[in-house]
Amino acid sequence: MAAQQPRPKKAYTKFKMLDINKKPQ
């Protein structure tokens, strides 16, 4: 199903950014 998505990387980056914002290193 994930393969059906055109560019899951964009969403992944968004999630990563949110994660970083929530938990700053």
mmCIF entry with sequence, helices, sheets and N, C-alpha, C, O atoms, coordinates in Angstrom:
data_MODEL
# 
_entry.id   MODEL 
# 
_entity.id                         1 
_entity.type                       polymer 
_entity.pdbx_number_of_molecules   1 
# 
_entity_poly.entity_id                      1 
_entity_poly.type                           'polypeptide(L)' 
_entity_poly.nstd_linkage                   no 
_entity_poly.nstd_monomer                   no 
_entity_poly.pdbx_seq_one_letter_code       MAAQQPRPKKAYTKFKMLDINKKPQ 
_entity_poly.pdbx_seq_one_letter_code_can   MAAQQPRPKKAYTKFKMLDINKKPQ 
_entity_poly.pdbx_strand_id                 A 
# 
loop_
_entity_poly_seq.entity_id 
_entity_poly_seq.num 
_entity_poly_seq.mon_id 
_entity_poly_seq.hetero 
1 1  MET n 
1 2  ALA n 
1 3  ALA n 
1 4  GLN n 
1 5  GLN n 
1 6  PRO n 
1 7  ARG n 
1 8  PRO n 
1 9  LYS n 
1 10 LYS n 
1 11 ALA n 
1 12 TYR n 
1 13 THR n 
1 14 LYS n 
1 15 PHE n 
1 16 LYS n 
1 17 MET n 
1 18 LEU n 
1 19 ASP n 
1 20 ILE n 
1 21 ASN n 
1 22 LYS n 
1 23 LYS n 
1 24 PRO n 
1 25 GLN n 
# 
_struct_asym.id          A 
_struct_asym.entity_id   1 
# 
loop_
_struct_conf.conf_type_id 
_struct_conf.id 
_struct_conf.pdbx_PDB_helix_id 
_struct_conf.beg_label_comp_id 
_struct_conf.beg_label_asym_id 
_struct_conf.beg_label_seq_id 
_struct_conf.pdbx_beg_PDB_ins_code 
_struct_conf.end_label_comp_id 
_struct_conf.end_label_asym_id 
_struct_conf.end_label_seq_id 
_struct_conf.pdbx_end_PDB_ins_code 
_struct_conf.beg_auth_comp_id 
_struct_conf.beg_auth_asym_id 
_struct_conf.beg_auth_seq_id 
_struct_conf.end_auth_comp_id 
_struct_conf.end_auth_asym_id 
_struct_conf.end_auth_seq_id 
_struct_conf.pdbx_PDB_helix_class 
_struct_conf.details 
_struct_conf.pdbx_PDB_helix_length 
HELX_P HELX_P1 AA1 ALA A 2 ? GLN A 4  ? ALA A 2 GLN A 4  5 ? 3  
HELX_P HELX_P2 AA2 PRO A 8 ? LYS A 22 ? PRO A 8 LYS A 22 1 ? 15 
# 
_struct_conf_type.id          HELX_P 
_struct_conf_type.criteria    ? 
_struct_conf_type.reference   ? 
# 
loop_
_atom_site.group_PDB 
_atom_site.id 
_atom_site.type_symbol 
_atom_site.label_atom_id 
_atom_site.label_alt_id 
_atom_site.label_comp_id 
_atom_site.label_asym_id 
_atom_site.label_entity_id 
_atom_site.label_seq_id 
_atom_site.pdbx_PDB_ins_code 
_atom_site.Cartn_x 
_atom_site.Cartn_y 
_atom_site.Cartn_z 
_atom_site.occupancy 
_atom_site.B_iso_or_equiv 
_atom_site.pdbx_formal_charge 
_atom_site.auth_seq_id 
_atom_site.auth_comp_id 
_atom_site.auth_asym_id 
_atom_site.auth_atom_id 
_atom_site.pdbx_PDB_model_num 
ATOM 1   N N  . MET A 1 1  ? 0.835  -1.204 0.000  1.00 0.00 ? 1  MET A N  1 
ATOM 2   C CA . MET A 1 1  ? 0.000  0.000  0.000  1.00 0.00 ? 1  MET A CA 1 
ATOM 3   C C  . MET A 1 1  ? 0.873  1.258  0.000  1.00 0.00 ? 1  MET A C  1 
ATOM 4   O O  . MET A 1 1  ? 0.570  2.240  -0.677 1.00 0.00 ? 1  MET A O  1 
ATOM 5   N N  . ALA A 1 2  ? 1.932  1.207  0.753  1.00 0.00 ? 2  ALA A N  1 
ATOM 6   C CA . ALA A 1 2  ? 2.831  2.367  0.845  1.00 0.00 ? 2  ALA A CA 1 
ATOM 7   C C  . ALA A 1 2  ? 3.429  2.669  -0.530 1.00 0.00 ? 2  ALA A C  1 
ATOM 8   O O  . ALA A 1 2  ? 3.707  3.820  -0.864 1.00 0.00 ? 2  ALA A O  1 
ATOM 9   N N  . ALA A 1 3  ? 3.620  1.606  -1.318 1.00 0.00 ? 3  ALA A N  1 
ATOM 10  C CA . ALA A 1 3  ? 4.219  1.786  -2.645 1.00 0.00 ? 3  ALA A CA 1 
ATOM 11  C C  . ALA A 1 3  ? 3.273  2.575  -3.551 1.00 0.00 ? 3  ALA A C  1 
ATOM 12  O O  . ALA A 1 3  ? 3.702  3.214  -4.512 1.00 0.00 ? 3  ALA A O  1 
ATOM 13  N N  . GLN A 1 4  ? 1.982  2.517  -3.229 1.00 0.00 ? 4  GLN A N  1 
ATOM 14  C CA . GLN A 1 4  ? 1.005  3.236  -4.055 1.00 0.00 ? 4  GLN A CA 1 
ATOM 15  C C  . GLN A 1 4  ? 1.179  4.743  -3.915 1.00 0.00 ? 4  GLN A C  1 
ATOM 16  O O  . GLN A 1 4  ? 0.874  5.498  -4.838 1.00 0.00 ? 4  GLN A O  1 
ATOM 17  N N  . GLN A 1 5  ? 1.661  5.169  -2.776 1.00 0.00 ? 5  GLN A N  1 
ATOM 18  C CA . GLN A 1 5  ? 1.830  6.619  -2.559 1.00 0.00 ? 5  GLN A CA 1 
ATOM 19  C C  . GLN A 1 5  ? 2.858  7.188  -3.542 1.00 0.00 ? 5  GLN A C  1 
ATOM 20  O O  . GLN A 1 5  ? 3.854  6.526  -3.834 1.00 0.00 ? 5  GLN A O  1 
ATOM 21  N N  . PRO A 1 6  ? 2.635  8.388  -4.052 1.00 0.00 ? 6  PRO A N  1 
ATOM 22  C CA . PRO A 1 6  ? 3.545  9.026  -5.012 1.00 0.00 ? 6  PRO A CA 1 
ATOM 23  C C  . PRO A 1 6  ? 4.866  9.397  -4.354 1.00 0.00 ? 6  PRO A C  1 
ATOM 24  O O  . PRO A 1 6  ? 5.939  9.060  -4.854 1.00 0.00 ? 6  PRO A O  1 
ATOM 25  N N  . ARG A 1 7  ? 4.775  10.096 -3.224 1.00 0.00 ? 7  ARG A N  1 
ATOM 26  C CA . ARG A 1 7  ? 6.037  10.505 -2.575 1.00 0.00 ? 7  ARG A CA 1 
ATOM 27  C C  . ARG A 1 7  ? 5.845  10.525 -1.058 1.00 0.00 ? 7  ARG A C  1 
ATOM 28  O O  . ARG A 1 7  ? 5.570  11.572 -0.472 1.00 0.00 ? 7  ARG A O  1 
ATOM 29  N N  . PRO A 1 8  ? 5.991  9.365  -0.437 1.00 0.00 ? 8  PRO A N  1 
ATOM 30  C CA . PRO A 1 8  ? 5.833  9.258  1.020  1.00 0.00 ? 8  PRO A CA 1 
ATOM 31  C C  . PRO A 1 8  ? 6.964  9.962  1.753  1.00 0.00 ? 8  PRO A C  1 
ATOM 32  O O  . PRO A 1 8  ? 6.895  10.182 2.962  1.00 0.00 ? 8  PRO A O  1 
ATOM 33  N N  . LYS A 1 9  ? 8.012  10.315 1.003  1.00 0.00 ? 9  LYS A N  1 
ATOM 34  C CA . LYS A 1 9  ? 9.175  10.969 1.631  1.00 0.00 ? 9  LYS A CA 1 
ATOM 35  C C  . LYS A 1 9  ? 8.790  12.340 2.179  1.00 0.00 ? 9  LYS A C  1 
ATOM 36  O O  . LYS A 1 9  ? 9.269  12.756 3.234  1.00 0.00 ? 9  LYS A O  1 
ATOM 37  N N  . LYS A 1 10 ? 7.928  13.027 1.458  1.00 0.00 ? 10 LYS A N  1 
ATOM 38  C CA . LYS A 1 10 ? 7.512  14.382 1.905  1.00 0.00 ? 10 LYS A CA 1 
ATOM 39  C C  . LYS A 1 10 ? 6.853  14.290 3.278  1.00 0.00 ? 10 LYS A C  1 
ATOM 40  O O  . LYS A 1 10 ? 7.172  15.052 4.191  1.00 0.00 ? 10 LYS A O  1 
ATOM 41  N N  . ALA A 1 11 ? 5.933  13.347 3.399  1.00 0.00 ? 11 ALA A N  1 
ATOM 42  C CA . ALA A 1 11 ? 5.221  13.173 4.671  1.00 0.00 ? 11 ALA A CA 1 
ATOM 43  C C  . ALA A 1 11 ? 6.217  12.767 5.754  1.00 0.00 ? 11 ALA A C  1 
ATOM 44  O O  . ALA A 1 11 ? 6.135  13.220 6.895  1.00 0.00 ? 11 ALA A O  1 
ATOM 45  N N  . TYR A 1 12 ? 7.154  11.909 5.375  1.00 0.00 ? 12 TYR A N  1 
ATOM 46  C CA . TYR A 1 12 ? 8.162  11.445 6.337  1.00 0.00 ? 12 TYR A CA 1 
ATOM 47  C C  . TYR A 1 12 ? 8.964  12.631 6.857  1.00 0.00 ? 12 TYR A C  1 
ATOM 48  O O  . TYR A 1 12 ? 9.226  12.740 8.054  1.00 0.00 ? 12 TYR A O  1 
ATOM 49  N N  . THR A 1 13 ? 9.346  13.508 5.950  1.00 0.00 ? 13 THR A N  1 
ATOM 50  C CA . THR A 1 13 ? 10.127 14.691 6.341  1.00 0.00 ? 13 THR A CA 1 
ATOM 51  C C  . THR A 1 13 ? 9.308  15.571 7.275  1.00 0.00 ? 13 THR A C  1 
ATOM 52  O O  . THR A 1 13 ? 9.822  16.114 8.253  1.00 0.00 ? 13 THR A O  1 
ATOM 53  N N  . LYS A 1 14 ? 8.034  15.699 6.958  1.00 0.00 ? 14 LYS A N  1 
ATOM 54  C CA . LYS A 1 14 ? 7.162  16.542 7.793  1.00 0.00 ? 14 LYS A CA 1 
ATOM 55  C C  . LYS A 1 14 ? 7.091  15.964 9.207  1.00 0.00 ? 14 LYS A C  1 
ATOM 56  O O  . LYS A 1 14 ? 7.173  16.685 10.201 1.00 0.00 ? 14 LYS A O  1 
ATOM 57  N N  . PHE A 1 15 ? 6.935  14.648 9.263  1.00 0.00 ? 15 PHE A N  1 
ATOM 58  C CA . PHE A 1 15 ? 6.852  13.984 10.568 1.00 0.00 ? 15 PHE A CA 1 
ATOM 59  C C  . PHE A 1 15 ? 8.160  14.152 11.322 1.00 0.00 ? 15 PHE A C  1 
ATOM 60  O O  . PHE A 1 15 ? 8.172  14.379 12.531 1.00 0.00 ? 15 PHE A O  1 
ATOM 61  N N  . LYS A 1 16 ? 9.257  14.038 10.590 1.00 0.00 ? 16 LYS A N  1 
ATOM 62  C CA . LYS A 1 16 ? 10.582 14.155 11.205 1.00 0.00 ? 16 LYS A CA 1 
ATOM 63  C C  . LYS A 1 16 ? 10.751 15.565 11.775 1.00 0.00 ? 16 LYS A C  1 
ATOM 64  O O  . LYS A 1 16 ? 11.241 15.742 12.890 1.00 0.00 ? 16 LYS A O  1 
ATOM 65  N N  . MET A 1 17 ? 10.344 16.546 11.004 1.00 0.00 ? 17 MET A N  1 
ATOM 66  C CA . MET A 1 17 ? 10.465 17.945 11.446 1.00 0.00 ? 17 MET A CA 1 
ATOM 67  C C  . MET A 1 17 ? 9.642  18.159 12.712 1.00 0.00 ? 17 MET A C  1 
ATOM 68  O O  . MET A 1 17 ? 10.092 18.806 13.658 1.00 0.00 ? 17 MET A O  1 
ATOM 69  N N  . LEU A 1 18 ? 8.442  17.612 12.716 1.00 0.00 ? 18 LEU A N  1 
ATOM 70  C CA . LEU A 1 18 ? 7.567  17.749 13.883 1.00 0.00 ? 18 LEU A CA 1 
ATOM 71  C C  . LEU A 1 18 ? 8.209  17.080 15.088 1.00 0.00 ? 18 LEU A C  1 
ATOM 72  O O  . LEU A 1 18 ? 8.193  17.612 16.198 1.00 0.00 ? 18 LEU A O  1 
ATOM 73  N N  . ASP A 1 19 ? 8.775  15.900 14.845 1.00 0.00 ? 19 ASP A N  1 
ATOM 74  C CA . ASP A 1 19 ? 9.421  15.161 15.928 1.00 0.00 ? 19 ASP A CA 1 
ATOM 75  C C  . ASP A 1 19 ? 10.573 15.982 16.509 1.00 0.00 ? 19 ASP A C  1 
ATOM 76  O O  . ASP A 1 19 ? 10.747 16.051 17.725 1.00 0.00 ? 19 ASP A O  1 
ATOM 77  N N  . ILE A 1 20 ? 11.349 16.598 15.633 1.00 0.00 ? 20 ILE A N  1 
ATOM 78  C CA . ILE A 1 20 ? 12.495 17.403 16.083 1.00 0.00 ? 20 ILE A CA 1 
ATOM 79  C C  . ILE A 1 20 ? 11.999 18.613 16.872 1.00 0.00 ? 20 ILE A C  1 
ATOM 80  O O  . ILE A 1 20 ? 12.578 18.988 17.892 1.00 0.00 ? 20 ILE A O  1 
ATOM 81  N N  . ASN A 1 21 ? 10.922 19.210 16.382 1.00 0.00 ? 21 ASN A N  1 
ATOM 82  C CA . ASN A 1 21 ? 10.372 20.383 17.067 1.00 0.00 ? 21 ASN A CA 1 
ATOM 83  C C  . ASN A 1 21 ? 9.841  19.999 18.443 1.00 0.00 ? 21 ASN A C  1 
ATOM 84  O O  . ASN A 1 21 ? 9.958  20.756 19.407 1.00 0.00 ? 21 ASN A O  1 
ATOM 85  N N  . LYS A 1 22 ? 9.258  18.814 18.513 1.00 0.00 ? 22 LYS A N  1 
ATOM 86  C CA . LYS A 1 22 ? 8.686  18.350 19.784 1.00 0.00 ? 22 LYS A CA 1 
ATOM 87  C C  . LYS A 1 22 ? 9.796  17.941 20.754 1.00 0.00 ? 22 LYS A C  1 
ATOM 88  O O  . LYS A 1 22 ? 9.751  18.244 21.946 1.00 0.00 ? 22 LYS A O  1 
ATOM 89  N N  . LYS A 1 23 ? 10.802 17.237 20.200 1.00 0.00 ? 23 LYS A N  1 
ATOM 90  C CA . LYS A 1 23 ? 11.900 16.759 21.052 1.00 0.00 ? 23 LYS A CA 1 
ATOM 91  C C  . LYS A 1 23 ? 13.231 17.282 20.537 1.00 0.00 ? 23 LYS A C  1 
ATOM 92  O O  . LYS A 1 23 ? 13.948 16.553 19.852 1.00 0.00 ? 23 LYS A O  1 
ATOM 93  N N  . PRO A 1 24 ? 13.577 18.510 20.844 1.00 0.00 ? 24 PRO A N  1 
ATOM 94  C CA . PRO A 1 24 ? 14.853 19.085 20.400 1.00 0.00 ? 24 PRO A CA 1 
ATOM 95  C C  . PRO A 1 24 ? 16.026 18.333 21.009 1.00 0.00 ? 24 PRO A C  1 
ATOM 96  O O  . PRO A 1 24 ? 15.997 17.954 22.180 1.00 0.00 ? 24 PRO A O  1 
ATOM 97  N N  . GLN A 1 25 ? 17.047 18.126 20.206 1.00 0.00 ? 25 GLN A N  1 
ATOM 98  C CA . GLN A 1 25 ? 18.217 17.383 20.706 1.00 0.00 ? 25 GLN A CA 1 
ATOM 99  C C  . GLN A 1 25 ? 19.008 18.236 21.653 1.00 0.00 ? 25 GLN A C  1 
ATOM 100 O O  . GLN A 1 25 ? 20.028 17.791 22.179 1.00 0.00 ? 25 GLN A O  1 
# 
